[in-house]
């Protein structure tokens, strides 16, 4: 986008500020898998609509106080939550979300990284992946959906669950690629969209299709939101055809049939 385009994008927000009209404010709680796309799209939406957006980051699940369910449980306020679909469903069943407000946003496959400068390993087939895991001195995986799959199912599918117990470690809160970049672990697994933004690593590919695990990311409006219509507009924007190229550029995949939110 050129300088003229950028200026035109922020005109709605500049008008609100100059006229003394208070911009609509939205607070969005979001987990890591959709964050790279969000960082691109949130400023565009804010400028387009004249909204002020506050972003609160945290895992979709897990025991840390930063996890989105924990934040909501202790009274932190949000208008929109964007997270792993299964975890979002649990929030819905627990009564945290506005009725029928869920919107499917993107699918995220699991991939792997090694430290930049080291020789990339082959994980293109089940056999190659199994060999890479057995040969790695240490392996890291996340504390979210992808990590639960890696530790709870993938190792068993490959027949190496026992061998991995002593050298595979769950990483809480921080991106797996970061500890690989620091040399703490030789091989790291997480959703591709969380691996690609981290410097100091080499992305070696997605898991083979036969053992791949795809995580759905979705968003919803909270039941306590005072800006439900604006929150709904945001989710419609994030699921629209116009932003899919930006979403795919972060390692996510377009949902086959995105659905628009209807808040009740």
PDB file of C-alpha atoms in Angstrom:
ATOM      1  CA  UNK A   1       0.000   0.000   0.000  1.00  0.00           C
ATOM      2  CA  UNK A   2       1.398   3.477  -0.944  1.00  0.00           C
ATOM      3  CA  UNK A   3       1.466   6.518   1.325  1.00  0.00           C
ATOM      4  CA  UNK A   4      -1.757   7.917  -0.159  1.00  0.00           C
ATOM      5  CA  UNK A   5      -3.516   4.602   0.495  1.00  0.00           C
ATOM      6  CA  UNK A   6      -2.342   4.520   4.103  1.00  0.00           C
ATOM      7  CA  UNK A   7      -3.614   8.069   4.656  1.00  0.00           C
ATOM      8  CA  UNK A   8      -7.031   7.253   3.218  1.00  0.00           C
ATOM      9  CA  UNK A   9      -7.269   4.157   5.461  1.00  0.00           C
ATOM     10  CA  UNK A  10      -6.820   6.173   8.634  1.00  0.00           C
ATOM     11  CA  UNK A  11      -9.165   9.017   7.637  1.00  0.00           C
ATOM     12  CA  UNK A  12     -12.184   7.529   9.486  1.00  0.00           C
ATOM     13  CA  UNK A  13     -10.219   7.318  12.729  1.00  0.00           C
ATOM     14  CA  UNK A  14      -8.729  10.814  12.270  1.00  0.00           C
ATOM     15  CA  UNK A  15     -12.204  12.221  11.704  1.00  0.00           C
ATOM     16  CA  UNK A  16     -13.501  10.694  14.928  1.00  0.00           C
ATOM     17  CA  UNK A  17     -10.586  12.033  16.913  1.00  0.00           C
ATOM     18  CA  UNK A  18     -10.812  15.540  15.448  1.00  0.00           C
ATOM     19  CA  UNK A  19     -14.574  15.759  15.898  1.00  0.00           C
ATOM     20  CA  UNK A  20     -14.443  14.739  19.533  1.00  0.00           C
ATOM     21  CA  UNK A  21     -16.515  11.615  18.907  1.00  0.00           C
ATOM     22  CA  UNK A  22     -15.276   8.717  21.029  1.00  0.00           C
ATOM     23  CA  UNK A  23     -14.137   5.773  18.913  1.00  0.00           C
ATOM     24  CA  UNK A  24     -15.733   2.416  19.569  1.00  0.00           C
ATOM     25  CA  UNK A  25     -13.433   0.244  21.665  1.00  0.00           C
ATOM     26  CA  UNK A  26     -13.062  -3.528  21.308  1.00  0.00           C
ATOM     27  CA  UNK A  27     -10.992  -5.845  23.475  1.00  0.00           C
ATOM     28  CA  UNK A  28      -9.907  -9.044  21.764  1.00  0.00           C
ATOM     29  CA  UNK A  29      -8.426 -12.053  23.560  1.00  0.00           C
ATOM     30  CA  UNK A  30      -6.442 -14.189  21.141  1.00  0.00           C
ATOM     31  CA  UNK A  31      -4.239 -17.269  21.207  1.00  0.00           C
ATOM     32  CA  UNK A  32      -0.999 -17.700  19.304  1.00  0.00           C
ATOM     33  CA  UNK A  33      -2.095 -19.645  16.238  1.00  0.00           C
ATOM     34  CA  UNK A  34      -4.074 -16.780  14.709  1.00  0.00           C
ATOM     35  CA  UNK A  35      -1.860 -13.980  16.067  1.00  0.00           C
ATOM     36  CA  UNK A  36       0.331 -13.471  12.995  1.00  0.00           C
ATOM     37  CA  UNK A  37      -2.756 -12.957  10.828  1.00  0.00           C
ATOM     38  CA  UNK A  38      -4.337 -10.772  13.491  1.00  0.00           C
ATOM     39  CA  UNK A  39      -1.304  -8.478  13.637  1.00  0.00           C
ATOM     40  CA  UNK A  40      -1.757  -7.778   9.935  1.00  0.00           C
ATOM     41  CA  UNK A  41      -5.533  -7.480   9.874  1.00  0.00           C
ATOM     42  CA  UNK A  42      -6.412  -5.721  13.132  1.00  0.00           C
ATOM     43  CA  UNK A  43      -4.825  -2.363  12.176  1.00  0.00           C
ATOM     44  CA  UNK A  44      -6.585  -2.435   8.815  1.00  0.00           C
ATOM     45  CA  UNK A  45      -9.959  -3.067  10.414  1.00  0.00           C
ATOM     46  CA  UNK A  46      -9.386  -0.439  13.102  1.00  0.00           C
ATOM     47  CA  UNK A  47      -8.497   2.189  10.498  1.00  0.00           C
ATOM     48  CA  UNK A  48     -11.374   1.187   8.226  1.00  0.00           C
ATOM     49  CA  UNK A  49     -14.031   1.328  10.940  1.00  0.00           C
ATOM     50  CA  UNK A  50     -12.559   3.925  13.276  1.00  0.00           C
ATOM     51  CA  UNK A  51     -12.413   1.474  16.198  1.00  0.00           C
ATOM     52  CA  UNK A  52      -9.863   1.334  18.982  1.00  0.00           C
ATOM     53  CA  UNK A  53      -8.749  -2.272  19.486  1.00  0.00           C
ATOM     54  CA  UNK A  54      -6.984  -3.677  22.534  1.00  0.00           C
ATOM     55  CA  UNK A  55      -5.353  -7.091  22.125  1.00  0.00           C
ATOM     56  CA  UNK A  56      -4.844  -9.495  25.032  1.00  0.00           C
ATOM     57  CA  UNK A  57      -2.781 -12.594  24.254  1.00  0.00           C
ATOM     58  CA  UNK A  58      -2.936 -15.980  25.942  1.00  0.00           C
ATOM     59  CA  UNK A  59      -3.113 -19.718  25.280  1.00  0.00           C
ATOM     60  CA  UNK A  60      -6.427 -21.313  24.329  1.00  0.00           C
ATOM     61  CA  UNK A  61      -5.999 -23.888  27.086  1.00  0.00           C
ATOM     62  CA  UNK A  62      -3.596 -25.031  29.763  1.00  0.00           C
ATOM     63  CA  UNK A  63      -2.962 -24.212  33.398  1.00  0.00           C
ATOM     64  CA  UNK A  64      -1.187 -20.870  33.089  1.00  0.00           C
ATOM     65  CA  UNK A  65      -2.908 -17.728  34.433  1.00  0.00           C
ATOM     66  CA  UNK A  66      -2.448 -16.174  30.987  1.00  0.00           C
ATOM     67  CA  UNK A  67      -4.744 -18.758  29.352  1.00  0.00           C
ATOM     68  CA  UNK A  68      -7.919 -17.224  27.938  1.00  0.00           C
ATOM     69  CA  UNK A  69     -10.331 -19.361  30.026  1.00  0.00           C
ATOM     70  CA  UNK A  70      -8.419 -18.375  33.183  1.00  0.00           C
ATOM     71  CA  UNK A  71      -8.546 -14.697  32.254  1.00  0.00           C
ATOM     72  CA  UNK A  72     -12.305 -14.808  31.752  1.00  0.00           C
ATOM     73  CA  UNK A  73     -12.830 -16.803  34.944  1.00  0.00           C
ATOM     74  CA  UNK A  74     -11.134 -14.143  37.066  1.00  0.00           C
ATOM     75  CA  UNK A  75     -13.212 -11.374  35.548  1.00  0.00           C
ATOM     76  CA  UNK A  76     -11.098  -9.937  32.748  1.00  0.00           C
ATOM     77  CA  UNK A  77     -13.353  -8.388  30.139  1.00  0.00           C
ATOM     78  CA  UNK A  78     -13.320  -9.061  26.400  1.00  0.00           C
ATOM     79  CA  UNK A  79     -15.631  -8.424  23.473  1.00  0.00           C
ATOM     80  CA  UNK A  80     -14.190 -11.126  21.211  1.00  0.00           C
ATOM     81  CA  UNK A  81     -12.227 -14.307  21.837  1.00  0.00           C
ATOM     82  CA  UNK A  82     -10.204 -15.961  19.046  1.00  0.00           C
ATOM     83  CA  UNK A  83      -8.770 -19.358  19.871  1.00  0.00           C
ATOM     84  CA  UNK A  84      -8.629 -23.074  19.148  1.00  0.00           C
ATOM     85  CA  UNK A  85     -12.080 -24.253  18.126  1.00  0.00           C
ATOM     86  CA  UNK A  86     -12.348 -27.079  20.663  1.00  0.00           C
ATOM     87  CA  UNK A  87     -11.445 -24.720  23.505  1.00  0.00           C
ATOM     88  CA  UNK A  88     -13.935 -22.164  22.201  1.00  0.00           C
ATOM     89  CA  UNK A  89     -16.634 -24.836  22.276  1.00  0.00           C
ATOM     90  CA  UNK A  90     -15.885 -25.437  25.956  1.00  0.00           C
ATOM     91  CA  UNK A  91     -16.283 -21.720  26.666  1.00  0.00           C
ATOM     92  CA  UNK A  92     -19.618 -21.804  24.847  1.00  0.00           C
ATOM     93  CA  UNK A  93     -20.845 -24.752  26.895  1.00  0.00           C
ATOM     94  CA  UNK A  94     -19.746 -22.951  30.056  1.00  0.00           C
ATOM     95  CA  UNK A  95     -21.917 -19.976  29.135  1.00  0.00           C
ATOM     96  CA  UNK A  96     -19.265 -17.400  28.282  1.00  0.00           C
ATOM     97  CA  UNK A  97     -20.303 -16.692  24.679  1.00  0.00           C
ATOM     98  CA  UNK A  98     -23.180 -14.928  22.952  1.00  0.00           C
ATOM     99  CA  UNK A  99     -25.570 -17.372  21.355  1.00  0.00           C
ATOM    100  CA  UNK A 100     -24.716 -18.430  17.789  1.00  0.00           C
ATOM    101  CA  UNK A 101     -21.824 -15.973  17.603  1.00  0.00           C
ATOM    102  CA  UNK A 102     -19.077 -18.428  16.640  1.00  0.00           C
ATOM    103  CA  UNK A 103     -17.312 -17.786  13.319  1.00  0.00           C
ATOM    104  CA  UNK A 104     -14.856 -20.218  11.730  1.00  0.00           C
ATOM    105  CA  UNK A 105     -11.658 -18.349  10.812  1.00  0.00           C
ATOM    106  CA  UNK A 106      -8.821 -20.629   9.658  1.00  0.00           C
ATOM    107  CA  UNK A 107      -7.250 -24.082   9.814  1.00  0.00           C
ATOM    108  CA  UNK A 108      -3.711 -24.589  11.074  1.00  0.00           C
ATOM    109  CA  UNK A 109      -1.545 -27.646  10.346  1.00  0.00           C
ATOM    110  CA  UNK A 110       1.362 -28.749  12.540  1.00  0.00           C
ATOM    111  CA  UNK A 111       4.914 -28.275  11.325  1.00  0.00           C
ATOM    112  CA  UNK A 112       8.476 -28.393  12.605  1.00  0.00           C
ATOM    113  CA  UNK A 113      11.593 -26.214  12.863  1.00  0.00           C
ATOM    114  CA  UNK A 114      15.290 -26.607  13.585  1.00  0.00           C
ATOM    115  CA  UNK A 115      17.749 -23.939  14.652  1.00  0.00           C
ATOM    116  CA  UNK A 116      18.905 -21.730  11.791  1.00  0.00           C
ATOM    117  CA  UNK A 117      22.284 -22.839  10.526  1.00  0.00           C
ATOM    118  CA  UNK A 118      21.843 -26.488  11.422  1.00  0.00           C
ATOM    119  CA  UNK A 119      21.209 -29.114   8.775  1.00  0.00           C
ATOM    120  CA  UNK A 120      17.451 -29.423   8.056  1.00  0.00           C
ATOM    121  CA  UNK A 121      16.016 -32.891   8.610  1.00  0.00           C
ATOM    122  CA  UNK A 122      13.513 -34.662   6.406  1.00  0.00           C
ATOM    123  CA  UNK A 123       9.985 -35.168   7.790  1.00  0.00           C
ATOM    124  CA  UNK A 124       8.128 -35.617   4.483  1.00  0.00           C
ATOM    125  CA  UNK A 125       7.065 -39.228   5.170  1.00  0.00           C
ATOM    126  CA  UNK A 126       6.106 -41.146   8.298  1.00  0.00           C
ATOM    127  CA  UNK A 127       9.332 -43.124   8.065  1.00  0.00           C
ATOM    128  CA  UNK A 128      11.442 -39.983   7.704  1.00  0.00           C
ATOM    129  CA  UNK A 129       9.603 -38.269  10.567  1.00  0.00           C
ATOM    130  CA  UNK A 130      10.088 -41.261  12.830  1.00  0.00           C
ATOM    131  CA  UNK A 131      13.799 -41.337  12.039  1.00  0.00           C
ATOM    132  CA  UNK A 132      14.150 -37.593  12.646  1.00  0.00           C
ATOM    133  CA  UNK A 133      12.478 -37.856  16.045  1.00  0.00           C
ATOM    134  CA  UNK A 134      14.583 -40.808  17.131  1.00  0.00           C
ATOM    135  CA  UNK A 135      17.804 -39.120  16.019  1.00  0.00           C
ATOM    136  CA  UNK A 136      17.037 -35.730  17.588  1.00  0.00           C
ATOM    137  CA  UNK A 137      18.783 -35.125  20.903  1.00  0.00           C
ATOM    138  CA  UNK A 138      15.792 -33.169  22.203  1.00  0.00           C
ATOM    139  CA  UNK A 139      12.281 -32.299  21.033  1.00  0.00           C
ATOM    140  CA  UNK A 140       9.951 -29.478  22.045  1.00  0.00           C
ATOM    141  CA  UNK A 141       6.189 -29.204  21.591  1.00  0.00           C
ATOM    142  CA  UNK A 142       3.578 -26.674  22.701  1.00  0.00           C
ATOM    143  CA  UNK A 143       1.159 -26.738  25.628  1.00  0.00           C
ATOM    144  CA  UNK A 144      -1.811 -26.156  23.309  1.00  0.00           C
ATOM    145  CA  UNK A 145      -3.748 -28.350  20.872  1.00  0.00           C
ATOM    146  CA  UNK A 146      -0.833 -29.204  18.587  1.00  0.00           C
ATOM    147  CA  UNK A 147       1.376 -30.225  21.499  1.00  0.00           C
ATOM    148  CA  UNK A 148      -1.301 -32.403  23.014  1.00  0.00           C
ATOM    149  CA  UNK A 149      -1.571 -34.179  19.696  1.00  0.00           C
ATOM    150  CA  UNK A 150       2.196 -34.603  19.332  1.00  0.00           C
ATOM    151  CA  UNK A 151       2.676 -36.014  22.824  1.00  0.00           C
ATOM    152  CA  UNK A 152      -0.614 -37.866  23.160  1.00  0.00           C
ATOM    153  CA  UNK A 153      -1.080 -39.336  19.688  1.00  0.00           C
ATOM    154  CA  UNK A 154       1.693 -38.699  17.173  1.00  0.00           C
ATOM    155  CA  UNK A 155       4.470 -40.478  19.074  1.00  0.00           C
ATOM    156  CA  UNK A 156       2.188 -43.462  19.612  1.00  0.00           C
ATOM    157  CA  UNK A 157       1.166 -43.569  15.931  1.00  0.00           C
ATOM    158  CA  UNK A 158       4.844 -43.697  15.011  1.00  0.00           C
ATOM    159  CA  UNK A 159       5.497 -46.416  17.593  1.00  0.00           C
ATOM    160  CA  UNK A 160       8.063 -44.361  19.539  1.00  0.00           C
ATOM    161  CA  UNK A 161       6.124 -43.172  22.591  1.00  0.00           C
ATOM    162  CA  UNK A 162       8.504 -44.829  25.050  1.00  0.00           C
ATOM    163  CA  UNK A 163      11.630 -43.550  23.309  1.00  0.00           C
ATOM    164  CA  UNK A 164      10.350 -39.963  23.356  1.00  0.00           C
ATOM    165  CA  UNK A 165       9.544 -39.806  27.073  1.00  0.00           C
ATOM    166  CA  UNK A 166      13.080 -38.911  28.076  1.00  0.00           C
ATOM    167  CA  UNK A 167      13.756 -36.245  25.457  1.00  0.00           C
ATOM    168  CA  UNK A 168      10.454 -34.606  24.480  1.00  0.00           C
ATOM    169  CA  UNK A 169       9.310 -31.620  26.534  1.00  0.00           C
ATOM    170  CA  UNK A 170       6.191 -29.451  26.620  1.00  0.00           C
ATOM    171  CA  UNK A 171       6.889 -25.701  26.405  1.00  0.00           C
ATOM    172  CA  UNK A 172       4.427 -23.493  28.250  1.00  0.00           C
ATOM    173  CA  UNK A 173       3.271 -20.034  27.163  1.00  0.00           C
ATOM    174  CA  UNK A 174       6.132 -19.113  24.819  1.00  0.00           C
ATOM    175  CA  UNK A 175       6.549 -20.088  21.141  1.00  0.00           C
ATOM    176  CA  UNK A 176       8.294 -23.425  20.639  1.00  0.00           C
ATOM    177  CA  UNK A 177      10.405 -21.940  17.850  1.00  0.00           C
ATOM    178  CA  UNK A 178      11.954 -19.508  20.323  1.00  0.00           C
ATOM    179  CA  UNK A 179      13.502 -22.222  22.485  1.00  0.00           C
ATOM    180  CA  UNK A 180      14.725 -23.984  19.338  1.00  0.00           C
ATOM    181  CA  UNK A 181      16.286 -20.735  18.103  1.00  0.00           C
ATOM    182  CA  UNK A 182      18.055 -20.410  21.458  1.00  0.00           C
ATOM    183  CA  UNK A 183      19.501 -23.897  21.050  1.00  0.00           C
ATOM    184  CA  UNK A 184      17.636 -25.400  23.994  1.00  0.00           C
ATOM    185  CA  UNK A 185      15.986 -28.045  21.784  1.00  0.00           C
ATOM    186  CA  UNK A 186      17.041 -29.615  18.493  1.00  0.00           C
ATOM    187  CA  UNK A 187      13.593 -30.046  16.954  1.00  0.00           C
ATOM    188  CA  UNK A 188      10.383 -28.151  17.627  1.00  0.00           C
ATOM    189  CA  UNK A 189       6.751 -28.868  16.715  1.00  0.00           C
ATOM    190  CA  UNK A 190       3.854 -26.427  16.752  1.00  0.00           C
ATOM    191  CA  UNK A 191       1.207 -25.001  14.461  1.00  0.00           C
ATOM    192  CA  UNK A 192       2.866 -23.610  11.335  1.00  0.00           C
ATOM    193  CA  UNK A 193       1.403 -20.146  11.902  1.00  0.00           C
ATOM    194  CA  UNK A 194       3.203 -19.961  15.252  1.00  0.00           C
ATOM    195  CA  UNK A 195       6.522 -21.205  13.871  1.00  0.00           C
ATOM    196  CA  UNK A 196       6.918 -18.952  10.840  1.00  0.00           C
ATOM    197  CA  UNK A 197       7.084 -15.558  12.607  1.00  0.00           C
ATOM    198  CA  UNK A 198      10.012 -16.537  14.862  1.00  0.00           C
ATOM    199  CA  UNK A 199      13.526 -15.568  13.775  1.00  0.00           C
ATOM    200  CA  UNK A 200      16.489 -17.856  14.200  1.00  0.00           C
ATOM    201  CA  UNK A 201      14.899 -21.089  12.986  1.00  0.00           C
ATOM    202  CA  UNK A 202      14.479 -22.942   9.700  1.00  0.00           C
ATOM    203  CA  UNK A 203      11.015 -24.270   8.904  1.00  0.00           C
ATOM    204  CA  UNK A 204      11.398 -27.849   7.652  1.00  0.00           C
ATOM    205  CA  UNK A 205       7.797 -28.500   6.653  1.00  0.00           C
ATOM    206  CA  UNK A 206       4.404 -29.745   7.768  1.00  0.00           C
ATOM    207  CA  UNK A 207       3.773 -33.179   9.196  1.00  0.00           C
ATOM    208  CA  UNK A 208       3.044 -35.855   6.558  1.00  0.00           C
ATOM    209  CA  UNK A 209      -0.608 -35.910   5.547  1.00  0.00           C
ATOM    210  CA  UNK A 210      -1.086 -39.410   6.973  1.00  0.00           C
ATOM    211  CA  UNK A 211      -0.284 -38.193  10.517  1.00  0.00           C
ATOM    212  CA  UNK A 212      -1.198 -34.511  10.191  1.00  0.00           C
ATOM    213  CA  UNK A 213      -3.350 -32.792  12.789  1.00  0.00           C
ATOM    214  CA  UNK A 214      -5.250 -29.675  11.768  1.00  0.00           C
ATOM    215  CA  UNK A 215      -6.394 -27.194  14.381  1.00  0.00           C
ATOM    216  CA  UNK A 216      -9.428 -25.048  13.647  1.00  0.00           C
ATOM    217  CA  UNK A 217      -9.283 -21.447  14.843  1.00  0.00           C
ATOM    218  CA  UNK A 218     -12.549 -19.660  15.451  1.00  0.00           C
ATOM    219  CA  UNK A 219     -13.840 -16.535  17.118  1.00  0.00           C
ATOM    220  CA  UNK A 220     -16.932 -15.566  19.066  1.00  0.00           C
ATOM    221  CA  UNK A 221     -18.506 -12.631  20.845  1.00  0.00           C
ATOM    222  CA  UNK A 222     -18.576 -12.816  24.621  1.00  0.00           C
ATOM    223  CA  UNK A 223     -21.895 -12.722  26.429  1.00  0.00           C
ATOM    224  CA  UNK A 224     -20.741  -9.719  28.472  1.00  0.00           C
ATOM    225  CA  UNK A 225     -19.664  -7.578  25.500  1.00  0.00           C
ATOM    226  CA  UNK A 226     -21.148  -4.096  25.445  1.00  0.00           C
ATOM    227  CA  UNK A 227     -20.215  -3.797  21.766  1.00  0.00           C
ATOM    228  CA  UNK A 228     -21.754  -6.944  20.320  1.00  0.00           C
ATOM    229  CA  UNK A 229     -22.579  -5.533  16.888  1.00  0.00           C
ATOM    230  CA  UNK A 230     -19.086  -4.101  16.441  1.00  0.00           C
ATOM    231  CA  UNK A 231     -17.610  -7.398  17.614  1.00  0.00           C
ATOM    232  CA  UNK A 232     -19.765  -9.225  15.081  1.00  0.00           C
ATOM    233  CA  UNK A 233     -18.540  -6.903  12.332  1.00  0.00           C
ATOM    234  CA  UNK A 234     -14.942  -7.689  13.267  1.00  0.00           C
ATOM    235  CA  UNK A 235     -15.515 -11.441  13.019  1.00  0.00           C
ATOM    236  CA  UNK A 236     -17.232 -11.047   9.666  1.00  0.00           C
ATOM    237  CA  UNK A 237     -14.230  -9.103   8.432  1.00  0.00           C
ATOM    238  CA  UNK A 238     -11.768 -11.755   9.632  1.00  0.00           C
ATOM    239  CA  UNK A 239     -13.704 -14.506   7.837  1.00  0.00           C
ATOM    240  CA  UNK A 240     -14.285 -12.552   4.625  1.00  0.00           C
ATOM    241  CA  UNK A 241     -12.869 -13.496   1.233  1.00  0.00           C
ATOM    242  CA  UNK A 242     -11.031 -10.163   1.071  1.00  0.00           C
ATOM    243  CA  UNK A 243      -8.548 -11.113   3.812  1.00  0.00           C
ATOM    244  CA  UNK A 244      -7.878 -14.740   2.928  1.00  0.00           C
ATOM    245  CA  UNK A 245      -4.637 -14.019   1.066  1.00  0.00           C
ATOM    246  CA  UNK A 246      -3.228 -12.326   4.172  1.00  0.00           C
ATOM    247  CA  UNK A 247      -4.350 -15.222   6.351  1.00  0.00           C
ATOM    248  CA  UNK A 248      -2.768 -17.849   4.088  1.00  0.00           C
ATOM    249  CA  UNK A 249       0.504 -15.905   4.030  1.00  0.00           C
ATOM    250  CA  UNK A 250       0.917 -16.615   7.749  1.00  0.00           C
ATOM    251  CA  UNK A 251       0.793 -20.405   7.309  1.00  0.00           C
ATOM    252  CA  UNK A 252      -2.921 -20.827   7.952  1.00  0.00           C
ATOM    253  CA  UNK A 253      -5.385 -22.383   5.536  1.00  0.00           C
ATOM    254  CA  UNK A 254      -8.714 -20.964   4.433  1.00  0.00           C
ATOM    255  CA  UNK A 255     -11.791 -22.588   5.918  1.00  0.00           C
ATOM    256  CA  UNK A 256     -13.842 -24.143   3.121  1.00  0.00           C
ATOM    257  CA  UNK A 257     -17.103 -22.356   3.974  1.00  0.00           C
ATOM    258  CA  UNK A 258     -16.606 -19.457   6.433  1.00  0.00           C
ATOM    259  CA  UNK A 259     -19.724 -18.544   8.342  1.00  0.00           C
ATOM    260  CA  UNK A 260     -20.875 -15.096   9.371  1.00  0.00           C
ATOM    261  CA  UNK A 261     -21.795 -14.406  12.969  1.00  0.00           C
ATOM    262  CA  UNK A 262     -25.303 -13.719  14.137  1.00  0.00           C
ATOM    263  CA  UNK A 263     -25.299 -12.427  17.690  1.00  0.00           C
ATOM    264  CA  UNK A 264     -28.445 -12.950  19.728  1.00  0.00           C
TER     265      UNK A 264
END
